[in-house]
XYZ file of C-alpha atoms in Angstrom:
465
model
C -44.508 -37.196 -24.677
C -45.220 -34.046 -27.005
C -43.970 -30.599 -25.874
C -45.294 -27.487 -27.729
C -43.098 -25.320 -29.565
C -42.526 -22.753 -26.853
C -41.462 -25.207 -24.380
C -39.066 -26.631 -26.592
C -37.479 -22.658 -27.218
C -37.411 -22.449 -23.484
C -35.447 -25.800 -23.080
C -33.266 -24.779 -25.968
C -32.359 -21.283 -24.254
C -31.989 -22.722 -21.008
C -29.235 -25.126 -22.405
C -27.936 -22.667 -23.931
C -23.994 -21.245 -21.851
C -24.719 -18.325 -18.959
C -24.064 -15.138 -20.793
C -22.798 -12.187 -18.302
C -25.360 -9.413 -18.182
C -24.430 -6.093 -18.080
C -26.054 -4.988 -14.795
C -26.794 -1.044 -13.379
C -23.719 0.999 -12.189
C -23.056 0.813 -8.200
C -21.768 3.996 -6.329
C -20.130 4.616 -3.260
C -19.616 8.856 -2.296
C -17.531 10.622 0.124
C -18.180 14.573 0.330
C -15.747 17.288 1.432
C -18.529 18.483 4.022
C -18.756 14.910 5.266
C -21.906 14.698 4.697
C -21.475 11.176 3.150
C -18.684 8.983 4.097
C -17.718 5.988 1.765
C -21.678 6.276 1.650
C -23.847 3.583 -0.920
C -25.456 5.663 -3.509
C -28.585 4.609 -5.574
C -27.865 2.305 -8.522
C -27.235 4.153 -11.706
C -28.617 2.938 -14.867
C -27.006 2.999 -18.545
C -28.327 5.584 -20.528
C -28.517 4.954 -24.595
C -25.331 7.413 -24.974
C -23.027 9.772 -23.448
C -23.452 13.319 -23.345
C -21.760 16.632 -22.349
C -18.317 16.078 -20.283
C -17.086 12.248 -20.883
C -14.462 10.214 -19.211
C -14.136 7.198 -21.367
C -12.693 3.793 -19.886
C -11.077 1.717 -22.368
C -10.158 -1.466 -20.958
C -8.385 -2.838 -23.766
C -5.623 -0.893 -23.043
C -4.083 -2.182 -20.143
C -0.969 -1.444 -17.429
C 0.211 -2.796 -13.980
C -1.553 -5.927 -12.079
C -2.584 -4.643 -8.755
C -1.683 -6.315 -5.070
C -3.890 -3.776 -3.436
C -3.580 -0.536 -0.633
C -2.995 -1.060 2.776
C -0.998 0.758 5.567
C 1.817 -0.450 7.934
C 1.419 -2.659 10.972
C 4.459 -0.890 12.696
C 5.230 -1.635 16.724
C 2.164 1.060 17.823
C -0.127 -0.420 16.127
C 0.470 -4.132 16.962
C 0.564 -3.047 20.652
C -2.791 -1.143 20.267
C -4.622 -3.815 18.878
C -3.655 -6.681 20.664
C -3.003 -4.946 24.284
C -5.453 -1.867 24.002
C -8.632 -3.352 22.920
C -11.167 -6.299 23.777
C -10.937 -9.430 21.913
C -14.510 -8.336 20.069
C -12.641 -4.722 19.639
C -9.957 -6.479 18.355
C -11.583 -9.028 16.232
C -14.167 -5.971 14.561
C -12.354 -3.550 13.549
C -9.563 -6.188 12.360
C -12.623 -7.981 9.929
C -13.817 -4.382 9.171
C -10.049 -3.549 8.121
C -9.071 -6.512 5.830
C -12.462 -8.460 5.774
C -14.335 -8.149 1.994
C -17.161 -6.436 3.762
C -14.759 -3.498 5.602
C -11.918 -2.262 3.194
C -10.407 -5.184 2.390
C -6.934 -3.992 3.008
C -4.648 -6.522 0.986
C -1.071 -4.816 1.143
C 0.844 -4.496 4.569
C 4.418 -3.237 5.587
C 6.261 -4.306 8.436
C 9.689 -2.862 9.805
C 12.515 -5.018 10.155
C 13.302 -3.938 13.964
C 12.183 -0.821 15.558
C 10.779 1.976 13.597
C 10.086 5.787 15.678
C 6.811 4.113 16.192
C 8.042 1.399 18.663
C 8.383 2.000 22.267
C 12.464 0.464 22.066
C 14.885 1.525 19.837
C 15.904 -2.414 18.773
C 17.224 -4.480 15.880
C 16.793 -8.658 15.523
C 20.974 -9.054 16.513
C 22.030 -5.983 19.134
C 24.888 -6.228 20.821
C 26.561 -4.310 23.420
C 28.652 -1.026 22.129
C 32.250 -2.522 20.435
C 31.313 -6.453 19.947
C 30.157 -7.628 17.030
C 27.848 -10.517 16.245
C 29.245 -11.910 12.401
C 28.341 -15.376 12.685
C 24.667 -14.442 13.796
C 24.642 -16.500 17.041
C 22.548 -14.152 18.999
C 19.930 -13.160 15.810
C 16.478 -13.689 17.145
C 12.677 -12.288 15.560
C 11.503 -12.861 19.525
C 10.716 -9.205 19.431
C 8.200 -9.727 16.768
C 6.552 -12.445 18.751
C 5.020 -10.232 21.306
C 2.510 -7.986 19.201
C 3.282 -8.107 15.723
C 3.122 -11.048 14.253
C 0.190 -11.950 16.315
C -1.668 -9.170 14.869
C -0.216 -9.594 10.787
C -1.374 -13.624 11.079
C -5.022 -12.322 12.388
C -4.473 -10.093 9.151
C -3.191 -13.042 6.981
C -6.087 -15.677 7.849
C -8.870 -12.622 7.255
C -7.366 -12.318 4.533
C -5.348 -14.937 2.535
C -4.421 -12.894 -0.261
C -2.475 -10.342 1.933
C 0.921 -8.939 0.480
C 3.612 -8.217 3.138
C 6.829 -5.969 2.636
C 9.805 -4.951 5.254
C 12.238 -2.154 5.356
C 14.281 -2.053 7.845
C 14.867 1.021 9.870
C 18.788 0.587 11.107
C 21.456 -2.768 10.333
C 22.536 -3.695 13.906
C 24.606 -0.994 15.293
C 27.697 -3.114 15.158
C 27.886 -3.185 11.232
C 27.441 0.792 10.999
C 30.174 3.925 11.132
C 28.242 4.679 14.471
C 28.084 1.224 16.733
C 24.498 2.621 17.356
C 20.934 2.431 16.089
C 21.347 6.172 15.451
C 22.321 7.751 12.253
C 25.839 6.448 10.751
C 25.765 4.341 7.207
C 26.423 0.925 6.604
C 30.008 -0.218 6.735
C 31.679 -1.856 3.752
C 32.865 -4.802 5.842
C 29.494 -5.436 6.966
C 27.667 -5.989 3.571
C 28.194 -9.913 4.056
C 26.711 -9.601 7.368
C 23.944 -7.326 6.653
C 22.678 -9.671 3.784
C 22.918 -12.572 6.121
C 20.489 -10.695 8.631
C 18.188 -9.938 5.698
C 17.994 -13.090 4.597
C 17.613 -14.496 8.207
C 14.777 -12.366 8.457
C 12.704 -13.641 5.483
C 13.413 -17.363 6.496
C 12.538 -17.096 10.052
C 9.030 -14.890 8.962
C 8.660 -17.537 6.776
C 8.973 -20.388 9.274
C 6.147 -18.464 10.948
C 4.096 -18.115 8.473
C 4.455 -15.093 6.964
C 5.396 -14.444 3.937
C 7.764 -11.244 3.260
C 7.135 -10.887 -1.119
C 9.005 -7.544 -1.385
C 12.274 -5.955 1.096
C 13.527 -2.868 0.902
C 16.923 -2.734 2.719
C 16.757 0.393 3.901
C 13.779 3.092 5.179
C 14.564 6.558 3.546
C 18.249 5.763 2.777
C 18.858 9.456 2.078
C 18.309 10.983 5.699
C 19.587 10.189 9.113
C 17.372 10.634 11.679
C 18.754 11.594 15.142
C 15.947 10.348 17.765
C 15.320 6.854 16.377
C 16.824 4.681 14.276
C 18.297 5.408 10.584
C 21.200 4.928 8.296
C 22.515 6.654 5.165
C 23.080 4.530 2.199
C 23.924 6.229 -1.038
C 22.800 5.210 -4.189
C 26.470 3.647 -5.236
C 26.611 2.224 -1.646
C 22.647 0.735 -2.289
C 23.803 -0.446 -6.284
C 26.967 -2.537 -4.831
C 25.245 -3.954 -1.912
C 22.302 -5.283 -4.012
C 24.569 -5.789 -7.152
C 27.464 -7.641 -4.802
C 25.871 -9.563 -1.877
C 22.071 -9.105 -1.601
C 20.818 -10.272 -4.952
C 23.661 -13.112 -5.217
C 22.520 -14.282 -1.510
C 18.887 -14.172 -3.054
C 19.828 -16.472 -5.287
C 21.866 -18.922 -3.688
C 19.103 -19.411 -1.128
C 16.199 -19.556 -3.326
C 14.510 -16.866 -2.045
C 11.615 -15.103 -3.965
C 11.515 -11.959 -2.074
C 11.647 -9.099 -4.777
C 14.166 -6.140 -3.501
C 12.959 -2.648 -4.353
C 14.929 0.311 -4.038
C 15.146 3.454 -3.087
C 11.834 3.588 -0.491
C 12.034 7.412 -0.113
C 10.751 10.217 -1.383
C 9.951 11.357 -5.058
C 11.704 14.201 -5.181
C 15.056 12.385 -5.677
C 14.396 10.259 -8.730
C 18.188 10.429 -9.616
C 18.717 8.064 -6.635
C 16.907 4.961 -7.797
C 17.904 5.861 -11.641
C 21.531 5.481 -10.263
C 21.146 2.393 -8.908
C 19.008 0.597 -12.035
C 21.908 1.703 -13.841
C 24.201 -0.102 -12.385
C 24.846 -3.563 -14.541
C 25.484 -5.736 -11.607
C 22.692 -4.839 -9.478
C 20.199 -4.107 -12.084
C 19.021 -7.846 -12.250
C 18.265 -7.779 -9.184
C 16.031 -4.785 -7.810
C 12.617 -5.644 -9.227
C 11.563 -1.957 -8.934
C 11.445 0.709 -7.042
C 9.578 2.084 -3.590
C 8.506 5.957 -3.461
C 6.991 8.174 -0.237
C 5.211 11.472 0.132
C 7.014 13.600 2.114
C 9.050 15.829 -1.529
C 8.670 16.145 -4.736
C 5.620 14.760 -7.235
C 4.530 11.609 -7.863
C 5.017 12.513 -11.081
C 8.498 11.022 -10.722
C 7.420 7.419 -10.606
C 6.371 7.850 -14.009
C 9.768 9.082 -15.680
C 11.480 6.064 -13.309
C 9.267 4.296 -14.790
C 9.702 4.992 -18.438
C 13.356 4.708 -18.202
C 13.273 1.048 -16.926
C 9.677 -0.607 -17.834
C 11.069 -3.798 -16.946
C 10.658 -2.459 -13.342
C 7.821 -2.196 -10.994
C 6.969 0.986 -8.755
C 5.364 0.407 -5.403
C 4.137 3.468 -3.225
C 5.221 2.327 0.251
C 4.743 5.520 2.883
C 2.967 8.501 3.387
C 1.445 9.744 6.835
C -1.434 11.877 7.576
C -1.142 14.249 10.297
C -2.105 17.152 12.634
C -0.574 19.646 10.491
C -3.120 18.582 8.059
C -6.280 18.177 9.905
C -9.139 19.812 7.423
C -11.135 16.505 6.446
C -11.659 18.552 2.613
C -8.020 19.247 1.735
C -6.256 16.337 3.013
C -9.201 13.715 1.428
C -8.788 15.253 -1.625
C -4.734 15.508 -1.619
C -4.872 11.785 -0.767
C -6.924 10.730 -3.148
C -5.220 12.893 -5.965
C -2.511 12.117 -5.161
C -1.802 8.410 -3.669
C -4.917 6.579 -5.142
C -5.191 8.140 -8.452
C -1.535 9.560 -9.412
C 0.615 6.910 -7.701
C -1.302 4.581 -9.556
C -1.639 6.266 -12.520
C 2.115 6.546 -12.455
C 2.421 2.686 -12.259
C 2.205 1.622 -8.135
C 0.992 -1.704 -7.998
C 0.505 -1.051 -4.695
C -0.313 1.809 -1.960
C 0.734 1.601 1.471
C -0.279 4.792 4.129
C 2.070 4.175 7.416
C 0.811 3.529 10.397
C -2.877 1.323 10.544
C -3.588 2.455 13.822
C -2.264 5.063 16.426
C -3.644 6.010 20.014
C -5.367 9.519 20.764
C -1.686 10.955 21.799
C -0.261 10.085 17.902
C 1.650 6.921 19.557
C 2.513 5.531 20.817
C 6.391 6.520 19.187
C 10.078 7.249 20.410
C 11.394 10.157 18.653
C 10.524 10.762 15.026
C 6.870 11.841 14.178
C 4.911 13.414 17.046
C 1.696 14.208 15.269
C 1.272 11.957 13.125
C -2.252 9.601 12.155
C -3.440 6.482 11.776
C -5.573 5.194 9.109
C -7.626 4.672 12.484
C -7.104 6.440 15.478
C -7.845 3.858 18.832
C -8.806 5.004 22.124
C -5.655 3.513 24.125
C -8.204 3.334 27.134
C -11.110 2.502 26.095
C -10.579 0.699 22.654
C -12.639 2.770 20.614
C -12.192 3.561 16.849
C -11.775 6.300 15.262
C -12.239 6.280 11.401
C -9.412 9.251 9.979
C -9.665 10.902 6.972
C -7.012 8.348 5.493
C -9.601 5.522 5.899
C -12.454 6.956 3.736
C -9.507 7.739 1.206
C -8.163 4.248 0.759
C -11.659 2.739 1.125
C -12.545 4.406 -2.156
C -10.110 2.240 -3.580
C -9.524 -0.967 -1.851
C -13.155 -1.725 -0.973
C -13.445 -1.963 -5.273
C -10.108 -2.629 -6.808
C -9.410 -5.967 -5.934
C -6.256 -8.290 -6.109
C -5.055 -9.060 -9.404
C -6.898 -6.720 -10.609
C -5.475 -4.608 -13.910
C -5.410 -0.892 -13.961
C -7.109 0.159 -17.588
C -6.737 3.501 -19.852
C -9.223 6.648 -18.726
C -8.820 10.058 -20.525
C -7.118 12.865 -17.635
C -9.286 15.607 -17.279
C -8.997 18.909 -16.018
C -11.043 19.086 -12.778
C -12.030 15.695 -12.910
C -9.125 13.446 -11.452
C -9.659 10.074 -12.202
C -8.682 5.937 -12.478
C -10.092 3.146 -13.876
C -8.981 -0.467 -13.094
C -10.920 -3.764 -14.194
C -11.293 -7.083 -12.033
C -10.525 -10.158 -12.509
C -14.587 -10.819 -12.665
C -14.600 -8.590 -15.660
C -15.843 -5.915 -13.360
C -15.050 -2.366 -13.568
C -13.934 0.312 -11.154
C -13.577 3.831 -11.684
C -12.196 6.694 -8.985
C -13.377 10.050 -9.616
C -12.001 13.227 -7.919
C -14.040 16.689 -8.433
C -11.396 19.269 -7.840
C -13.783 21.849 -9.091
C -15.218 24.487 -6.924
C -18.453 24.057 -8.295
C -20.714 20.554 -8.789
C -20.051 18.667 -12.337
C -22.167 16.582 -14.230
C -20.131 14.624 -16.323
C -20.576 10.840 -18.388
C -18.455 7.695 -18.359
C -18.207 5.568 -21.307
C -16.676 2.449 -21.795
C -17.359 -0.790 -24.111
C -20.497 0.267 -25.653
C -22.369 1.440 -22.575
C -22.472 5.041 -20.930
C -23.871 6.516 -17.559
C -24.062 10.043 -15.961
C -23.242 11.135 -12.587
C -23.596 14.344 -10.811
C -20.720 15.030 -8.187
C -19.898 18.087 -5.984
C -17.512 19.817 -5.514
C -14.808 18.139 -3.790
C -16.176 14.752 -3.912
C -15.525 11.088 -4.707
C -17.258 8.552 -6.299
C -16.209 4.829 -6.551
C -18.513 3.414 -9.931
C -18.504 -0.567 -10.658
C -20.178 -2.081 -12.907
C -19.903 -5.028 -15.597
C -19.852 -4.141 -18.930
């Protein structure tokens, strides 16, 4: 049999190994006027070079591996989605929340006991005011059982890649200066016990099926809270529990829950540095948690640069009726939680509560106003999408697990991030926080594009170089 010589070229080049091609430039846009929301733009294509303003990606220089953005699946929001909507309610907006084709949520905390967002004030081993409880006879995660982990193993088996943390709110009121739930710090005495409970708490999640990766072992150590639960633990107090029972009960048991400290706000950066530089409990904490509500995220940087070794996590921030313009609080959010905590080394980004009712609940004490990344109709079922949910779509729609933040030049009135997948994919996060449109061009390995965005705007871009 005879083939000519252009059938032999094709056979030759078909033989020849798959060679990626580097394909047009997908956006997604979100305007200040709402006017698009996480809205599919048309594909861009790469233009021979880049002109005028340029952000340039360079993804050979590269920083933290990413486990993703997510929000909290406190008390309220277990209750709301398994008691306050239809199984196809239920089973919809869960897929839409951690499913590849919704936002693909792949970062979750949980509370170790009763948050302000539970309708109880509880803990896993309560006891009745003056007994105690050391040799953890009457410890139990039944409370869990109800709402919770029904709703965060729907999560886990949309989506297998799912990274779970816990803070707990309180210890059990018997191991604090107060014998109550309610303000008081953790008693010397009780470290042994405390530890026990934490590590109880891992192993029976486990058992479940639920894996807790990273603890905190205490919610905003720094403030007690005096209508739900809370307890003071000061940095020294935090360095010699970790240092003296937590990490060494870690070890004994084999477990590979990371600790992180601090899980407050990033105003106080001195907290956390105190505790890293403590020798004994140093080895330990495998870095450090940060919130919102003070200071600039700025600090997780500096934290950061004086322990490298360390990882940051963001872990809590709240939207909220005293921020209700869709313009301002998108673009705060964005600025600040998807592009600086990042920038400033999270590996991931947690908002607080995934879903609230239409009264901000339901909640006992604490926050009275705030929002969900979703608000649901405690009636009726129906979802409402919040300004936090277009926000963290921009992100975790694109930026998948494992994937590896990657160097993009700051620019004044152009806030921006650039991460690359583990497909070799590219993802860049841009922020106008002009008051005028910009027209601006990205660069990166070889090939270039140009965008135009208005004012106040975001644009998600991914494309393979």
């Amino acid at each position: 049999m005879r083939f000519s010589i252009k059938w032999l070229m094709v056979i030759a080049i078909l033989a020849l190994p798959m060679m990626a091609q580097a394909g047009p430039v997908r956006v997604w846009q979100t305007n200040a006027d709402q006017s698009k929301l996480l809205a599919q733009q048309p594909d861009i294509a790469f233009s021979e070079s880049a002109t005028g303003t340029v952000i340039t990606v360079d993804p050979k220089q590269k920083f933290q591996t990413m486990v993703g953005f997510g929000a909290a699946m406190t008390d309220a929001s277990a209750d709301l989605i398994r008691n306050h909507m239809s199984a196809s309610q239920r089973d919809a907006l869960m897929d839409d929340l951690f499913g590849k084709k919704g936002l693909d949520f792949s970062f979750m905390r949980l509370t170790i006991g009763a948050s302000d967002f539970s309708s109880t004030h509880y803990t896993y081993d309560d006891m009745p005011a003056g007994q105690t409880d050391p040799d953890m006879a009457h410890f139990s995660i039944n409370a869990a059982r109800t709402d919770v982990l029904p709703a965060v193993k729907q999560a886990l088996a949309i989506n297998s890649k799912l990274t779970i943390m816990a803070s707990p709110w309180s210890a059990p009121g018997w191991m604090k200066t107060t014998d109550s739930l309610i303000q008081g710090s953790l008693k010397p005495e009780a470290y042994t016990y405390f530890a026990d409970y934490l590590s109880r708490y891992i192993k029976a999640m486990q058992a479940e099926g639920v894996p807790i990766s990273l603890l905190t072992l205490q919610n905003e150590p720094g403030f007690e809270p005096d209508t739900y639960p809370g307890m003071r633990v000061e940095p020294s107090s935090r360095a010699a529990f970790i240092g003296g029972y937590l990490g060494p009960k870690f070890k004994a048991e084999d477990l590979k829950t990371q600790i992180l400290d601090y899980d407050h706000n990033w105003d106080t950066p001195s907290s956390p540095l105190t505790v890293l530089a403590d020798a004994r409990a140093n080895p330990s904490v495998a870095g450090v948690a940060w919130h919102c509500y003070a200071g600039d995220v700025a600090a997780q940087g500096a934290v950061h640069d004086a322990y490298p070794d360390k990882d940051a996590y963001f872990t809590e921030c709240s939207g909220g009726e005293w921020a209700p313009e869709f313009d301002k609080t998108f673009a705060w959010t964005v600025k600040n939680l998807i592009i600086g905590s990042t920038r400033h080394w999270s590996k991931g980004v947690l908002m607080w509560n995934l879903a609230l009712d239409e009264n901000f609940g339901p909640h006992k004490g604490g926050c009275s106003d705030c929002r969900g990344i979703v608000t649901i109709n405690s009636k009726t079922g129906e979802v409402k999408k919040n300004i936090e949910y277009y926000a963290f779509g921009h992100a975790s729609k694109f930026v998948k697990v494992g994937a590896v933040r990657v160097a993009s030049n700051e620019m004044d009135g152009l806030s921006n991030v650039a991460f690359r997948n583990q497909d070799g994919s590219l993802v860049l996060i841009v922020l106008n926080t002009r008051t005028q449109a910009s027209t601006f061009s990205v660069k990166a390995a070889g090939k270039a594009f140009a965008y135009a965005l208005p004012a106040g705007a975001v644009a998600s871009f991914v494309w393979k170089p």
